[in-house]
PDB file of C-alpha atoms in Angstrom:
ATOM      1  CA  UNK H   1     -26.427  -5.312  12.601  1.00  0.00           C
ATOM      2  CA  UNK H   2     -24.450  -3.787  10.326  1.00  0.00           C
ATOM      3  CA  UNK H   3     -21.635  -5.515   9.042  1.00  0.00           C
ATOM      4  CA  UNK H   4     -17.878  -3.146   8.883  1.00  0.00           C
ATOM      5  CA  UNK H   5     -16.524  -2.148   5.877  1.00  0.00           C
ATOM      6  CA  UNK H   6     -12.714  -3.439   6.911  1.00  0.00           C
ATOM      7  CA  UNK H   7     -14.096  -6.731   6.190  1.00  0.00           C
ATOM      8  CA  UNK H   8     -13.077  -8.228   9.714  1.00  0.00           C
ATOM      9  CA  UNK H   9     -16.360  -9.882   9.605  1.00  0.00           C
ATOM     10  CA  UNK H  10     -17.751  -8.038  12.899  1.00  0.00           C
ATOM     11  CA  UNK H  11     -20.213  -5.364  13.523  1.00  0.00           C
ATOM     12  CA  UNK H  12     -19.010  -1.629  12.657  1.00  0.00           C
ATOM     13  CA  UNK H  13     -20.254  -0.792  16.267  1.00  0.00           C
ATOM     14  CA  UNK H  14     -17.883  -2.783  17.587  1.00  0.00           C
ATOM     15  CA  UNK H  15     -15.266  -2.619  15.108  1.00  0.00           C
ATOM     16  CA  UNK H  16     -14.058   0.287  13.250  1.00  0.00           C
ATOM     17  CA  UNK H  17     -16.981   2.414  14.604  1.00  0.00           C
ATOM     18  CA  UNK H  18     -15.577   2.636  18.222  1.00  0.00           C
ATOM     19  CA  UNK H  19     -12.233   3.579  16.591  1.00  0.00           C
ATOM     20  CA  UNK H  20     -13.872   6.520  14.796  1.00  0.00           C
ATOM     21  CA  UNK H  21     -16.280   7.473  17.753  1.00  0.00           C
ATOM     22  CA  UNK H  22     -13.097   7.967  19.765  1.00  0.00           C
ATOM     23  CA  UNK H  23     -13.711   5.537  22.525  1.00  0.00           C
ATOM     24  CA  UNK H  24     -10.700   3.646  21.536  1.00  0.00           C
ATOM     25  CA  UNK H  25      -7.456   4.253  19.410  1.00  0.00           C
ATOM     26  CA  UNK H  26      -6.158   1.449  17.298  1.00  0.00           C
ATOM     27  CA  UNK H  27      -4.248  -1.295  18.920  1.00  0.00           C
ATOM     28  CA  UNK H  28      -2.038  -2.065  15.748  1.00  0.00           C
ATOM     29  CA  UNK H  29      -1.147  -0.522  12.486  1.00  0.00           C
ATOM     30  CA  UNK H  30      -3.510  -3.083  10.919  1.00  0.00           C
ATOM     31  CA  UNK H  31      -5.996  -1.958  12.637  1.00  0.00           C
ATOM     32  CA  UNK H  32      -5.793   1.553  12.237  1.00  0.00           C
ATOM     33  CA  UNK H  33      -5.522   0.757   8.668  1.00  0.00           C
ATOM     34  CA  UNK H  34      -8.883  -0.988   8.478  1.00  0.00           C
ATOM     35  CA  UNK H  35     -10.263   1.691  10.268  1.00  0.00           C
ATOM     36  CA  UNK H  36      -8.742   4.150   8.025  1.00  0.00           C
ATOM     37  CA  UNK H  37     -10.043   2.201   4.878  1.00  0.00           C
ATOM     38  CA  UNK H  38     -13.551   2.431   7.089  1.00  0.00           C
ATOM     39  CA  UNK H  39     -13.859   5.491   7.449  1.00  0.00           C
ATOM     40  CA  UNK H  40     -13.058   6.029   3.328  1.00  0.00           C
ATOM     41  CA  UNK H  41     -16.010   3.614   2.727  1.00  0.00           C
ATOM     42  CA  UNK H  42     -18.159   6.566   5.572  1.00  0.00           C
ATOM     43  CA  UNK H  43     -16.841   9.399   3.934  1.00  0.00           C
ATOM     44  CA  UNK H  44     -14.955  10.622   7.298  1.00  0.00           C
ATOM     45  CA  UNK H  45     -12.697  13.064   6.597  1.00  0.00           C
ATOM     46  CA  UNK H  46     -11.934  14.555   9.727  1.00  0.00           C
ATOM     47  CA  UNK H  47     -10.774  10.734  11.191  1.00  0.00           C
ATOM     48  CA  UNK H  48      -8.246  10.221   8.654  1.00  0.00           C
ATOM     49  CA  UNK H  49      -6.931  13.772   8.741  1.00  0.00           C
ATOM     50  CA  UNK H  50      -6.320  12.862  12.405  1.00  0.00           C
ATOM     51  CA  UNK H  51      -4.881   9.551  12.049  1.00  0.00           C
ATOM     52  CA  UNK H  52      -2.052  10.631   9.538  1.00  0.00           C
ATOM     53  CA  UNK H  53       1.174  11.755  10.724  1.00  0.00           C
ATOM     54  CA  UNK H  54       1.402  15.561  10.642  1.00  0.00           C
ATOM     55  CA  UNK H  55       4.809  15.051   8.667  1.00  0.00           C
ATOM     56  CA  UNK H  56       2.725  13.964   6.071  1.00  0.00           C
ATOM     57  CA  UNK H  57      -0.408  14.744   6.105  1.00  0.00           C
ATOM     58  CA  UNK H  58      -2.091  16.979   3.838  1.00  0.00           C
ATOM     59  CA  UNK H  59      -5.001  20.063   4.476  1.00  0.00           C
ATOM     60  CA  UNK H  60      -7.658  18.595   3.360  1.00  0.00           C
ATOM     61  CA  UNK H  61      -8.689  15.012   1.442  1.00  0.00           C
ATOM     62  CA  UNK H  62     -11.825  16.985  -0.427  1.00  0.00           C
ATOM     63  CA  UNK H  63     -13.606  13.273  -0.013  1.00  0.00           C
ATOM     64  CA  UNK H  64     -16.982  15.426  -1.145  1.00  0.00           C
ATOM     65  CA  UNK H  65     -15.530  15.865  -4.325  1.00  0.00           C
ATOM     66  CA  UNK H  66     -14.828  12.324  -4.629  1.00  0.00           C
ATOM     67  CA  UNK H  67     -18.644  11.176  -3.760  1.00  0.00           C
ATOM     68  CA  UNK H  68     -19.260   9.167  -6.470  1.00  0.00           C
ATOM     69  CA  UNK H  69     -16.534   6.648  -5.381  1.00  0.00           C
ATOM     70  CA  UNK H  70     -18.166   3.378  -4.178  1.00  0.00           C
ATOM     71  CA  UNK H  71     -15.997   1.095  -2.477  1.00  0.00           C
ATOM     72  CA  UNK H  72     -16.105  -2.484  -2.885  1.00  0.00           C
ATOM     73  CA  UNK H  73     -13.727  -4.657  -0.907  1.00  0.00           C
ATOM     74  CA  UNK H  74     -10.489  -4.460   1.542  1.00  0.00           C
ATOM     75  CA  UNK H  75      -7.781  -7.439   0.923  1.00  0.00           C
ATOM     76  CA  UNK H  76      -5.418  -7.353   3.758  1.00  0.00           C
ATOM     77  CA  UNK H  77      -1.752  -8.867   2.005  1.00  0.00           C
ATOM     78  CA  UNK H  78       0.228  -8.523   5.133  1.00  0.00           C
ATOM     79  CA  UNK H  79       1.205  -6.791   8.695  1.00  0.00           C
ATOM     80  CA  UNK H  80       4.838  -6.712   9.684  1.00  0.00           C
ATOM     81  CA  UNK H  81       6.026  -5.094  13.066  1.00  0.00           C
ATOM     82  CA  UNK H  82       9.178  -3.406  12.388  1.00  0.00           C
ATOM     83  CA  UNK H  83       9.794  -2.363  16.365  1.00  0.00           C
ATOM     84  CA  UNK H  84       7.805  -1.341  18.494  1.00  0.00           C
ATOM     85  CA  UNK H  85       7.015   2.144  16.858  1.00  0.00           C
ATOM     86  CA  UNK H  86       7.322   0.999  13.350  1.00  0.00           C
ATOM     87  CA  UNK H  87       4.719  -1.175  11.095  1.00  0.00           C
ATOM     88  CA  UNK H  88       3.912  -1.622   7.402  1.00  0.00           C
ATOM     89  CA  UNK H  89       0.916  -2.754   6.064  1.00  0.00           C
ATOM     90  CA  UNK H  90       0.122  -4.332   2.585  1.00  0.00           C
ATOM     91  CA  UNK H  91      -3.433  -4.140   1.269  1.00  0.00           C
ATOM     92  CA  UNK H  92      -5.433  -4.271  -1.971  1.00  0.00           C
ATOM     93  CA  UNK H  93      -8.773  -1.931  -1.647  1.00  0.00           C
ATOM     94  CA  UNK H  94     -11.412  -2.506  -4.699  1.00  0.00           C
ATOM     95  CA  UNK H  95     -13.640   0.843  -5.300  1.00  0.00           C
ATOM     96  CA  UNK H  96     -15.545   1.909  -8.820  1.00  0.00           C
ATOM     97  CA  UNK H  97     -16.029   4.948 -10.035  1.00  0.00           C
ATOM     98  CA  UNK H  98     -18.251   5.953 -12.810  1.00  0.00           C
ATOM     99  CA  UNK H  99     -19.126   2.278 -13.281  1.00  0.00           C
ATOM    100  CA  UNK H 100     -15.470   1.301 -13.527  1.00  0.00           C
ATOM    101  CA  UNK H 101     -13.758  -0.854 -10.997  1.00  0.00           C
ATOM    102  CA  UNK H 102     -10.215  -0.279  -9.625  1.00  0.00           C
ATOM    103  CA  UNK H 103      -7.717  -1.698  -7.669  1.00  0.00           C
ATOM    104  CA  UNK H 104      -5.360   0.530  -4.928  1.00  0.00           C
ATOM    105  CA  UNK H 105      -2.441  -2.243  -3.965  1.00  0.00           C
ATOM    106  CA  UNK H 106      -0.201  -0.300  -1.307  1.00  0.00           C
ATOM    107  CA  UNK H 107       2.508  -0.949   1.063  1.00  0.00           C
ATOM    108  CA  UNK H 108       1.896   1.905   3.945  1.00  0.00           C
ATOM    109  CA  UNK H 109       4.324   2.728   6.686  1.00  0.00           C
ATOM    110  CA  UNK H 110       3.075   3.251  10.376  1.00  0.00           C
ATOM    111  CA  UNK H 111       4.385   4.851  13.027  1.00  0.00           C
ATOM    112  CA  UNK H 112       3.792   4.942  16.882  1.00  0.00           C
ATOM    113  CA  UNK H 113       4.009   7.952  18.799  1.00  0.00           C
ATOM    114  CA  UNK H 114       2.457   8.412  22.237  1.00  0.00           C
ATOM    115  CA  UNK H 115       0.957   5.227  22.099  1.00  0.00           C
ATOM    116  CA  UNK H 116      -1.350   6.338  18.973  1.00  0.00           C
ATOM    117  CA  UNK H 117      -0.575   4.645  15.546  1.00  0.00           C
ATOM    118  CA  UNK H 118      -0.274   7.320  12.700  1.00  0.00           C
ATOM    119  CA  UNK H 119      -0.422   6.411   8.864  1.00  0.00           C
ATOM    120  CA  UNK H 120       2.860   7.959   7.732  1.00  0.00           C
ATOM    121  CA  UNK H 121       2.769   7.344   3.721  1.00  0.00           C
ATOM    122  CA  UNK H 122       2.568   4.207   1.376  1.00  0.00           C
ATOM    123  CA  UNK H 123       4.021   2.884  -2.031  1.00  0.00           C
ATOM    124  CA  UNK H 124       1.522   2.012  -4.858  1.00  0.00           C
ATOM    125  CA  UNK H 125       2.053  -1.477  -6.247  1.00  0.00           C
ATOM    126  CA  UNK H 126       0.926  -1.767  -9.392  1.00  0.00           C
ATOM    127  CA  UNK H 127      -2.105   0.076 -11.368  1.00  0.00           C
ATOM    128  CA  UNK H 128      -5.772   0.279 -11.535  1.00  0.00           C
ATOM    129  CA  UNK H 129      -7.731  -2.484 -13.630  1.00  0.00           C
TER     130      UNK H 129
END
């Protein structure tokens, strides 16, 4: 059984994977962005180009280009339900590339619309190191 990426400790078949499969959108901005962090780790661009908000979201991520990224770890800091249509999430991700590790620390803002969650944008905290 393969473990998730999102490091909720369950299987990605039950996890993240029925997120990306379709069979279910994500219940909470937290969970959207594991499942966004997931589908980094799978290389799936087409998920998170559909799970950011179109206000925001850009043409393309180009994740082939980035295919020597390996990504190590997901640190959930904290969830915080604004209203009912508003969330932030706070998160440290770990990845390496070209044998050297980084950190991505970000506060991103979620929005509900028509029951979906959307990743709207996020604030870096900090650097890499």
């Amino acid at each position: 059984m393969e473990a998730c990426p999102c490091a909720s400790g369950r299987p990605y078949a039950s996890c993240c994977g029925r997120l990306h499969s379709g069979a279910e959108n994500a219940p909470t901005a937290e969970a959207l962005m594991r499942s966004r962090y997931s589908a980094y780790v799978r290389g799936l661009e087409p998920y998170l180009l559909a799970t950011w908000h179109a206000s925001t979201r850009p043409a393309s991520l180009n994740l082939a280009e980035e295919a020597g990224t390996k990504w190590l770890g997901l640190d959930v800091k904290r969830h915080q339900q604004r209203d009912e249509t508003h969330a932030i999430v706070e998160f440290v991700a770990r990845y390496r590339i070209a044998g050297r590790g980084h950190r991505l620390h970000e506060t991103s803002n979620f929005v509900r619309e028509d029951g979906r969650w959307f990743y709207v944008d996020g604030e870096v905290n900090g650097g890499t190191g």
